[in-house]
């Protein structure tokens, strides 16, 4: 993100600025607005919570000694504690103990008053970038869990349908999957082994452990398999090979 006084990327991230000193609150809010941020203000912890609950807030900048925050109650609030709402704390009475406690309780930064406007903006930009990274990690984790659930549902459905018949190619009885001879012949022995293990467990880390290879190697083999069988994911691959076994 640029430090120039222009609209921040993403156009207007909303900052909740909380401080019981009205003059400092107004001056700091003006600095952030000049750099393209939307700003809502609050005099205390209750005001921050009300602002967050009433609308979108991307980041909170709050005084550590404002009313309602004597024991860092803001950092114990669920949206903050779960890391979904980033908080930068500022104080005119810094101490090592308060800094350590604030960071231990999920504050993403600790800003000492008085500070230069450019320093504030840089901290806000860094905080928003960190929040975006955390969101991306959560989204990836949720997608991975969704895929695992879909694979588990697919395996359960196929198990309920009963054991599959022998595979299409002689000598592969008991592998639990089936492909037309031409597609089967296009696979290397290791790729066939990968599919067999994937059908059995559905998880890349399990396949890697059983075959004594790295997860990265398993994923490389899967990419080659996807290309040969014209599928795009583990789920599509399992549907293809196990649909063949049920035919």
mmCIF file of C-alpha atoms in Angstrom:
data_model
loop_
_atom_site.group_PDB
_atom_site.id
_atom_site.type_symbol
_atom_site.label_atom_id
_atom_site.label_comp_id
_atom_site.label_asym_id
_atom_site.label_seq_id
_atom_site.Cartn_x
_atom_site.Cartn_y
_atom_site.Cartn_z
ATOM 1 C CA UNK A 1 0.000 0.000 0.000
ATOM 2 C CA UNK A 2 1.264 3.506 -0.809
ATOM 3 C CA UNK A 3 2.147 5.983 1.921
ATOM 4 C CA UNK A 4 1.075 8.934 -0.266
ATOM 5 C CA UNK A 5 -1.976 10.953 0.798
ATOM 6 C CA UNK A 6 -4.367 9.244 -1.606
ATOM 7 C CA UNK A 7 -7.064 6.637 -1.408
ATOM 8 C CA UNK A 8 -5.851 3.392 0.054
ATOM 9 C CA UNK A 9 -5.991 0.289 -2.141
ATOM 10 C CA UNK A 10 -9.309 -1.386 -1.809
ATOM 11 C CA UNK A 11 -10.665 2.123 -1.649
ATOM 12 C CA UNK A 12 -11.896 2.847 1.550
ATOM 13 C CA UNK A 13 -11.045 0.586 4.370
ATOM 14 C CA UNK A 14 -12.990 1.635 7.462
ATOM 15 C CA UNK A 15 -10.966 2.458 10.569
ATOM 16 C CA UNK A 16 -12.557 2.705 14.009
ATOM 17 C CA UNK A 17 -10.526 5.252 15.983
ATOM 18 C CA UNK A 18 -11.074 5.173 19.745
ATOM 19 C CA UNK A 19 -9.636 7.638 22.258
ATOM 20 C CA UNK A 20 -11.170 9.481 25.197
ATOM 21 C CA UNK A 21 -9.255 12.657 24.263
ATOM 22 C CA UNK A 22 -11.533 14.358 21.748
ATOM 23 C CA UNK A 23 -8.911 16.695 20.276
ATOM 24 C CA UNK A 24 -6.478 13.858 19.584
ATOM 25 C CA UNK A 25 -9.331 11.773 18.215
ATOM 26 C CA UNK A 26 -10.348 14.516 15.776
ATOM 27 C CA UNK A 27 -6.796 15.252 14.605
ATOM 28 C CA UNK A 28 -5.945 11.573 14.120
ATOM 29 C CA UNK A 29 -9.199 10.913 12.268
ATOM 30 C CA UNK A 30 -8.427 13.808 9.919
ATOM 31 C CA UNK A 31 -5.004 12.317 9.124
ATOM 32 C CA UNK A 32 -6.526 8.960 8.243
ATOM 33 C CA UNK A 33 -9.270 10.535 6.125
ATOM 34 C CA UNK A 34 -6.665 12.492 4.143
ATOM 35 C CA UNK A 35 -5.096 9.154 3.250
ATOM 36 C CA UNK A 36 -8.342 7.814 1.836
ATOM 37 C CA UNK A 37 -9.749 5.864 4.782
ATOM 38 C CA UNK A 38 -13.273 5.999 6.099
ATOM 39 C CA UNK A 39 -13.133 6.717 9.824
ATOM 40 C CA UNK A 40 -15.635 6.210 12.617
ATOM 41 C CA UNK A 41 -14.730 7.409 16.101
ATOM 42 C CA UNK A 42 -15.502 6.304 19.634
ATOM 43 C CA UNK A 43 -14.563 7.587 23.106
ATOM 44 C CA UNK A 44 -14.393 4.193 24.823
ATOM 45 C CA UNK A 45 -14.513 0.406 24.458
ATOM 46 C CA UNK A 46 -18.311 0.311 24.391
ATOM 47 C CA UNK A 47 -18.263 2.768 21.491
ATOM 48 C CA UNK A 48 -15.860 0.547 19.550
ATOM 49 C CA UNK A 49 -18.062 -2.487 20.077
ATOM 50 C CA UNK A 50 -21.165 -0.562 18.996
ATOM 51 C CA UNK A 51 -19.439 0.679 15.821
ATOM 52 C CA UNK A 52 -18.259 -2.822 14.914
ATOM 53 C CA UNK A 53 -21.696 -4.323 15.501
ATOM 54 C CA UNK A 54 -23.460 -1.618 13.480
ATOM 55 C CA UNK A 55 -21.364 -1.855 10.333
ATOM 56 C CA UNK A 56 -18.181 -2.878 8.573
ATOM 57 C CA UNK A 57 -14.953 -2.047 10.413
ATOM 58 C CA UNK A 58 -11.669 -3.276 8.938
ATOM 59 C CA UNK A 59 -9.288 -2.212 11.699
ATOM 60 C CA UNK A 60 -9.412 -0.589 15.149
ATOM 61 C CA UNK A 61 -6.918 1.969 16.450
ATOM 62 C CA UNK A 62 -7.588 2.394 20.170
ATOM 63 C CA UNK A 63 -6.048 4.064 23.195
ATOM 64 C CA UNK A 64 -4.944 1.470 25.704
ATOM 65 C CA UNK A 65 -6.159 3.564 28.675
ATOM 66 C CA UNK A 66 -9.577 4.612 27.351
ATOM 67 C CA UNK A 67 -12.652 3.918 29.529
ATOM 68 C CA UNK A 68 -13.693 0.292 29.551
ATOM 69 C CA UNK A 69 -10.234 -0.973 28.687
ATOM 70 C CA UNK A 70 -8.464 -0.965 32.062
ATOM 71 C CA UNK A 71 -7.795 -4.709 31.786
ATOM 72 C CA UNK A 72 -7.523 -4.693 27.971
ATOM 73 C CA UNK A 73 -11.138 -5.828 27.725
ATOM 74 C CA UNK A 74 -11.193 -4.836 24.055
ATOM 75 C CA UNK A 75 -8.614 -7.511 23.277
ATOM 76 C CA UNK A 76 -10.679 -10.126 25.120
ATOM 77 C CA UNK A 77 -13.698 -9.381 22.926
ATOM 78 C CA UNK A 78 -14.473 -12.349 20.672
ATOM 79 C CA UNK A 79 -14.097 -10.624 17.258
ATOM 80 C CA UNK A 80 -10.615 -9.496 18.332
ATOM 81 C CA UNK A 81 -9.618 -12.654 20.205
ATOM 82 C CA UNK A 82 -10.497 -14.773 17.162
ATOM 83 C CA UNK A 83 -8.122 -12.611 15.053
ATOM 84 C CA UNK A 84 -10.925 -11.577 12.685
ATOM 85 C CA UNK A 85 -10.714 -7.904 13.765
ATOM 86 C CA UNK A 86 -7.193 -6.378 13.884
ATOM 87 C CA UNK A 87 -6.437 -3.877 16.665
ATOM 88 C CA UNK A 88 -3.585 -1.383 17.000
ATOM 89 C CA UNK A 89 -3.187 -0.034 20.532
ATOM 90 C CA UNK A 90 -1.734 3.407 21.237
ATOM 91 C CA UNK A 91 -0.586 4.854 24.547
ATOM 92 C CA UNK A 92 1.052 7.919 26.015
ATOM 93 C CA UNK A 93 2.330 5.878 28.958
ATOM 94 C CA UNK A 94 4.243 2.993 27.370
ATOM 95 C CA UNK A 95 5.700 0.135 29.372
ATOM 96 C CA UNK A 96 7.252 -3.185 28.496
ATOM 97 C CA UNK A 97 4.604 -4.988 30.543
ATOM 98 C CA UNK A 98 1.669 -3.364 28.749
ATOM 99 C CA UNK A 99 3.257 -3.938 25.338
ATOM 100 C CA UNK A 100 3.869 -7.617 26.049
ATOM 101 C CA UNK A 101 0.362 -8.113 27.400
ATOM 102 C CA UNK A 102 -1.220 -6.309 24.449
ATOM 103 C CA UNK A 103 0.636 -8.385 21.871
ATOM 104 C CA UNK A 104 -0.026 -11.581 23.806
ATOM 105 C CA UNK A 105 -3.747 -10.801 23.664
ATOM 106 C CA UNK A 106 -3.786 -10.475 19.857
ATOM 107 C CA UNK A 107 -3.108 -6.771 19.310
ATOM 108 C CA UNK A 108 -1.276 -6.548 15.996
ATOM 109 C CA UNK A 109 0.715 -3.419 16.878
ATOM 110 C CA UNK A 110 1.568 -1.024 19.718
ATOM 111 C CA UNK A 111 1.965 2.679 18.970
ATOM 112 C CA UNK A 112 3.518 5.167 21.403
ATOM 113 C CA UNK A 113 2.164 8.732 21.625
ATOM 114 C CA UNK A 114 3.090 11.225 20.374
ATOM 115 C CA UNK A 115 3.573 9.811 16.894
ATOM 116 C CA UNK A 116 4.111 11.272 13.451
ATOM 117 C CA UNK A 117 1.157 11.104 11.016
ATOM 118 C CA UNK A 118 3.230 9.078 8.556
ATOM 119 C CA UNK A 119 4.041 6.546 11.260
ATOM 120 C CA UNK A 120 0.350 6.107 12.065
ATOM 121 C CA UNK A 121 -0.539 5.631 8.404
ATOM 122 C CA UNK A 122 2.286 3.123 7.915
ATOM 123 C CA UNK A 123 1.106 1.103 10.925
ATOM 124 C CA UNK A 124 -2.484 1.134 9.641
ATOM 125 C CA UNK A 125 -1.382 0.007 6.187
ATOM 126 C CA UNK A 126 0.690 -2.784 7.682
ATOM 127 C CA UNK A 127 -2.204 -3.817 9.928
ATOM 128 C CA UNK A 128 -4.633 -3.995 7.022
ATOM 129 C CA UNK A 129 -2.152 -6.057 4.994
ATOM 130 C CA UNK A 130 -1.721 -8.475 7.895
ATOM 131 C CA UNK A 131 -5.488 -8.735 8.303
ATOM 132 C CA UNK A 132 -5.835 -9.559 4.599
ATOM 133 C CA UNK A 133 -3.222 -12.313 4.946
ATOM 134 C CA UNK A 134 -5.072 -13.774 7.934
ATOM 135 C CA UNK A 135 -8.343 -13.753 5.990
ATOM 136 C CA UNK A 136 -6.682 -15.544 3.081
ATOM 137 C CA UNK A 137 -5.302 -18.215 5.416
ATOM 138 C CA UNK A 138 -8.741 -18.721 6.968
ATOM 139 C CA UNK A 139 -10.382 -18.982 3.538
ATOM 140 C CA UNK A 140 -7.803 -21.565 2.398
ATOM 141 C CA UNK A 141 -8.329 -23.574 5.588
ATOM 142 C CA UNK A 142 -12.108 -23.466 5.173
ATOM 143 C CA UNK A 143 -11.815 -24.604 1.549
ATOM 144 C CA UNK A 144 -9.523 -27.467 2.547
ATOM 145 C CA UNK A 145 -11.998 -28.554 5.211
ATOM 146 C CA UNK A 146 -14.822 -28.384 2.688
ATOM 147 C CA UNK A 147 -12.908 -30.602 0.252
ATOM 148 C CA UNK A 148 -12.162 -33.090 3.045
ATOM 149 C CA UNK A 149 -15.857 -33.184 3.957
ATOM 150 C CA UNK A 150 -16.873 -33.731 0.326
ATOM 151 C CA UNK A 151 -14.339 -36.534 -0.051
ATOM 152 C CA UNK A 152 -15.526 -38.134 3.180
ATOM 153 C CA UNK A 153 -19.144 -37.930 1.987
ATOM 154 C CA UNK A 154 -18.182 -39.473 -1.344
ATOM 155 C CA UNK A 155 -16.307 -42.344 0.308
ATOM 156 C CA UNK A 156 -19.209 -42.954 2.679
ATOM 157 C CA UNK A 157 -21.697 -43.012 -0.214
ATOM 158 C CA UNK A 158 -19.578 -45.469 -2.167
ATOM 159 C CA UNK A 159 -19.093 -47.708 0.863
ATOM 160 C CA UNK A 160 -22.838 -47.768 1.469
ATOM 161 C CA UNK A 161 -23.310 -48.824 -2.149
ATOM 162 C CA UNK A 162 -21.318 -51.982 -1.450
ATOM 163 C CA UNK A 163 -17.909 -53.276 -2.553
ATOM 164 C CA UNK A 164 -16.882 -52.454 -6.110
ATOM 165 C CA UNK A 165 -16.472 -55.149 -8.758
ATOM 166 C CA UNK A 166 -12.963 -56.089 -9.991
ATOM 167 C CA UNK A 167 -11.149 -53.359 -11.921
ATOM 168 C CA UNK A 168 -11.065 -53.237 -15.699
ATOM 169 C CA UNK A 169 -7.440 -54.291 -16.086
ATOM 170 C CA UNK A 170 -6.356 -57.859 -15.216
ATOM 171 C CA UNK A 171 -3.966 -58.135 -12.302
ATOM 172 C CA UNK A 172 -5.398 -55.165 -10.391
ATOM 173 C CA UNK A 173 -8.103 -56.930 -8.418
ATOM 174 C CA UNK A 174 -8.743 -55.370 -5.047
ATOM 175 C CA UNK A 175 -7.498 -51.871 -5.865
ATOM 176 C CA UNK A 176 -11.055 -50.533 -5.521
ATOM 177 C CA UNK A 177 -11.226 -48.440 -8.694
ATOM 178 C CA UNK A 178 -11.585 -48.867 -12.432
ATOM 179 C CA UNK A 179 -10.771 -47.051 -15.668
ATOM 180 C CA UNK A 180 -11.185 -47.890 -19.346
ATOM 181 C CA UNK A 181 -8.117 -49.815 -20.557
ATOM 182 C CA UNK A 182 -6.724 -46.951 -22.638
ATOM 183 C CA UNK A 183 -6.832 -44.453 -19.772
ATOM 184 C CA UNK A 184 -5.462 -47.016 -17.336
ATOM 185 C CA UNK A 185 -2.568 -47.775 -19.704
ATOM 186 C CA UNK A 186 -1.685 -44.071 -19.886
ATOM 187 C CA UNK A 187 -0.811 -44.046 -16.175
ATOM 188 C CA UNK A 188 2.597 -44.950 -14.790
ATOM 189 C CA UNK A 189 2.826 -47.638 -12.079
ATOM 190 C CA UNK A 190 3.436 -44.928 -9.471
ATOM 191 C CA UNK A 191 0.418 -42.923 -10.650
ATOM 192 C CA UNK A 192 -1.765 -46.038 -10.370
ATOM 193 C CA UNK A 193 -0.414 -46.576 -6.879
ATOM 194 C CA UNK A 194 -1.234 -42.959 -5.984
ATOM 195 C CA UNK A 195 -4.843 -43.440 -7.123
ATOM 196 C CA UNK A 196 -5.181 -46.694 -5.176
ATOM 197 C CA UNK A 197 -3.954 -45.037 -1.989
ATOM 198 C CA UNK A 198 -6.114 -41.959 -2.590
ATOM 199 C CA UNK A 199 -9.207 -44.133 -2.956
ATOM 200 C CA UNK A 200 -8.311 -45.834 0.315
ATOM 201 C CA UNK A 201 -7.699 -42.682 2.364
ATOM 202 C CA UNK A 202 -8.713 -39.587 0.404
ATOM 203 C CA UNK A 203 -5.997 -37.454 2.001
ATOM 204 C CA UNK A 204 -2.702 -36.401 0.419
ATOM 205 C CA UNK A 205 -0.794 -36.621 3.708
ATOM 206 C CA UNK A 206 -1.998 -40.220 4.214
ATOM 207 C CA UNK A 207 -0.942 -41.173 0.683
ATOM 208 C CA UNK A 208 2.481 -39.614 1.243
ATOM 209 C CA UNK A 209 2.926 -41.478 4.526
ATOM 210 C CA UNK A 210 1.929 -44.851 3.115
ATOM 211 C CA UNK A 211 4.180 -44.538 0.080
ATOM 212 C CA UNK A 212 7.099 -42.938 1.933
ATOM 213 C CA UNK A 213 7.208 -39.845 -0.269
ATOM 214 C CA UNK A 214 6.594 -36.137 0.342
ATOM 215 C CA UNK A 215 3.238 -34.424 -0.010
ATOM 216 C CA UNK A 216 4.785 -32.236 -2.704
ATOM 217 C CA UNK A 217 5.694 -35.357 -4.707
ATOM 218 C CA UNK A 218 2.163 -36.724 -4.312
ATOM 219 C CA UNK A 219 0.709 -33.438 -5.569
ATOM 220 C CA UNK A 220 3.060 -33.474 -8.584
ATOM 221 C CA UNK A 221 1.871 -36.988 -9.473
ATOM 222 C CA UNK A 222 -1.738 -35.868 -9.045
ATOM 223 C CA UNK A 223 -1.214 -32.992 -11.468
ATOM 224 C CA UNK A 224 0.059 -35.471 -14.078
ATOM 225 C CA UNK A 225 -2.910 -37.768 -13.390
ATOM 226 C CA UNK A 226 -5.403 -34.888 -13.701
ATOM 227 C CA UNK A 227 -3.971 -33.987 -17.106
ATOM 228 C CA UNK A 228 -4.075 -37.564 -18.414
ATOM 229 C CA UNK A 229 -7.599 -38.252 -17.161
ATOM 230 C CA UNK A 230 -8.914 -34.754 -17.942
ATOM 231 C CA UNK A 231 -10.044 -33.903 -14.411
ATOM 232 C CA UNK A 232 -9.315 -30.844 -12.279
ATOM 233 C CA UNK A 233 -9.392 -31.973 -8.651
ATOM 234 C CA UNK A 234 -9.183 -34.901 -6.228
ATOM 235 C CA UNK A 235 -12.961 -34.935 -6.039
ATOM 236 C CA UNK A 236 -13.357 -35.218 -9.827
ATOM 237 C CA UNK A 237 -10.656 -37.895 -9.950
ATOM 238 C CA UNK A 238 -12.342 -40.021 -7.282
ATOM 239 C CA UNK A 239 -15.719 -39.648 -8.945
ATOM 240 C CA UNK A 240 -14.256 -40.773 -12.264
ATOM 241 C CA UNK A 241 -12.351 -43.832 -11.077
ATOM 242 C CA UNK A 242 -14.988 -44.972 -8.595
ATOM 243 C CA UNK A 243 -17.867 -44.427 -10.995
ATOM 244 C CA UNK A 244 -16.018 -46.772 -13.314
ATOM 245 C CA UNK A 245 -15.764 -49.384 -10.579
ATOM 246 C CA UNK A 246 -19.508 -49.244 -10.001
ATOM 247 C CA UNK A 247 -20.348 -49.602 -13.694
#
